[in-house]
Short mmCIF file of C-alpha atoms in Angstrom, two decimals:
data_model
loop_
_atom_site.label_atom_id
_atom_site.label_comp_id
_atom_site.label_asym_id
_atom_site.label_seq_id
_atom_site.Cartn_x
_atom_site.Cartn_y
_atom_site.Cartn_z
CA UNK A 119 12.52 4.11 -20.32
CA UNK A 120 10.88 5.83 -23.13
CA UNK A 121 7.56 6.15 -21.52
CA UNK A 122 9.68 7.95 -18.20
CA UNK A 123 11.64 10.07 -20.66
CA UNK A 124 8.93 11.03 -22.83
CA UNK A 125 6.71 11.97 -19.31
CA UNK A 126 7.58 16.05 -18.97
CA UNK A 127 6.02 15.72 -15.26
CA UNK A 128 7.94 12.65 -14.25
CA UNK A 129 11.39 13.71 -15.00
CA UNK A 130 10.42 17.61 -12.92
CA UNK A 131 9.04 15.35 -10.19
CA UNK A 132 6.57 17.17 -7.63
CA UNK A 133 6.26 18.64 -4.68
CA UNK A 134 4.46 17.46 -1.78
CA UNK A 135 4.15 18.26 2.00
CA UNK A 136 4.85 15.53 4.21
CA UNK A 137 5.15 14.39 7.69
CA UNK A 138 7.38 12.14 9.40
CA UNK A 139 6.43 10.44 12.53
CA UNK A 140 9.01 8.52 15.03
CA UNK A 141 8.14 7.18 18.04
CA UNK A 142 10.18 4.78 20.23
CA UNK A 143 8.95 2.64 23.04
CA UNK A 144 10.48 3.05 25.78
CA UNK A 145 11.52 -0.12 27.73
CA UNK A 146 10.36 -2.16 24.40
CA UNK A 147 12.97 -4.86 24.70
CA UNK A 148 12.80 -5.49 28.22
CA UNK A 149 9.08 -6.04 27.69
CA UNK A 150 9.65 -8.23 24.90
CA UNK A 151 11.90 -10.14 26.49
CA UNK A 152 9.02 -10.32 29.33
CA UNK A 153 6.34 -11.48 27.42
CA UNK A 154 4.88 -14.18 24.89
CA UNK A 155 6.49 -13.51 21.25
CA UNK A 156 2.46 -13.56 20.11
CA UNK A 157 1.69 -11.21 23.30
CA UNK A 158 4.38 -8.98 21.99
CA UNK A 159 3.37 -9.25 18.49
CA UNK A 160 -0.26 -8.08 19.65
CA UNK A 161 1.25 -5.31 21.60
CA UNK A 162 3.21 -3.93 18.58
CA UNK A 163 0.00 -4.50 16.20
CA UNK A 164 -2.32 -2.42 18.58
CA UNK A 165 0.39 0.21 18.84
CA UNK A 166 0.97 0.42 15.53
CA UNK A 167 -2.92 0.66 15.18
CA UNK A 168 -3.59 3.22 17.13
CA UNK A 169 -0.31 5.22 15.27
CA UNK A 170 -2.02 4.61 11.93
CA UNK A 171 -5.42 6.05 13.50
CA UNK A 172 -3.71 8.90 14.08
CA UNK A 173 -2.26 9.05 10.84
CA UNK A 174 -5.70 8.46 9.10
CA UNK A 175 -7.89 11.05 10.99
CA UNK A 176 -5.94 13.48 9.04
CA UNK A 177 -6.51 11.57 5.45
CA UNK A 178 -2.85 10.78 5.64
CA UNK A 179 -1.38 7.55 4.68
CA UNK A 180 1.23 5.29 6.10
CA UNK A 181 3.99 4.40 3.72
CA UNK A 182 6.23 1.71 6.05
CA UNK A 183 6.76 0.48 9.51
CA UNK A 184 10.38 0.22 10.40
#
């Protein structure tokens, strides 16, 4: 607590531009429901790939997959 209190920066925070991206796919749980649980595990892993590609081409960073 002292260090955070005694930090001039960390209690005025910063400000930083961001970008949030959503994307839903469409007809996901009837596919899931249609495939292999390891098929749809590689189907999310690729998409969520080629997402973080995206993401990277533009030295951005992904903070979480929800």
């Amino acid at each position: 607590a002292d260090k955070i209190l005694q930090s001039k920066s960390a209690l005025e925070g910063e400000r930083k531009q961001v970008t949030v991206l959503f994307a839903d796919v469409k007809g996901s749980m009837e596919l899931a429901e249609a495939v292999d649980p390891e098929e749809w595990h590689g189907i999310l892993d690729r998409f969520f790939q080629i997402l973080a590609d995206g993401v990277h081409r533009f030295e951005g960073t992904v903070n979480q997959y929800t």
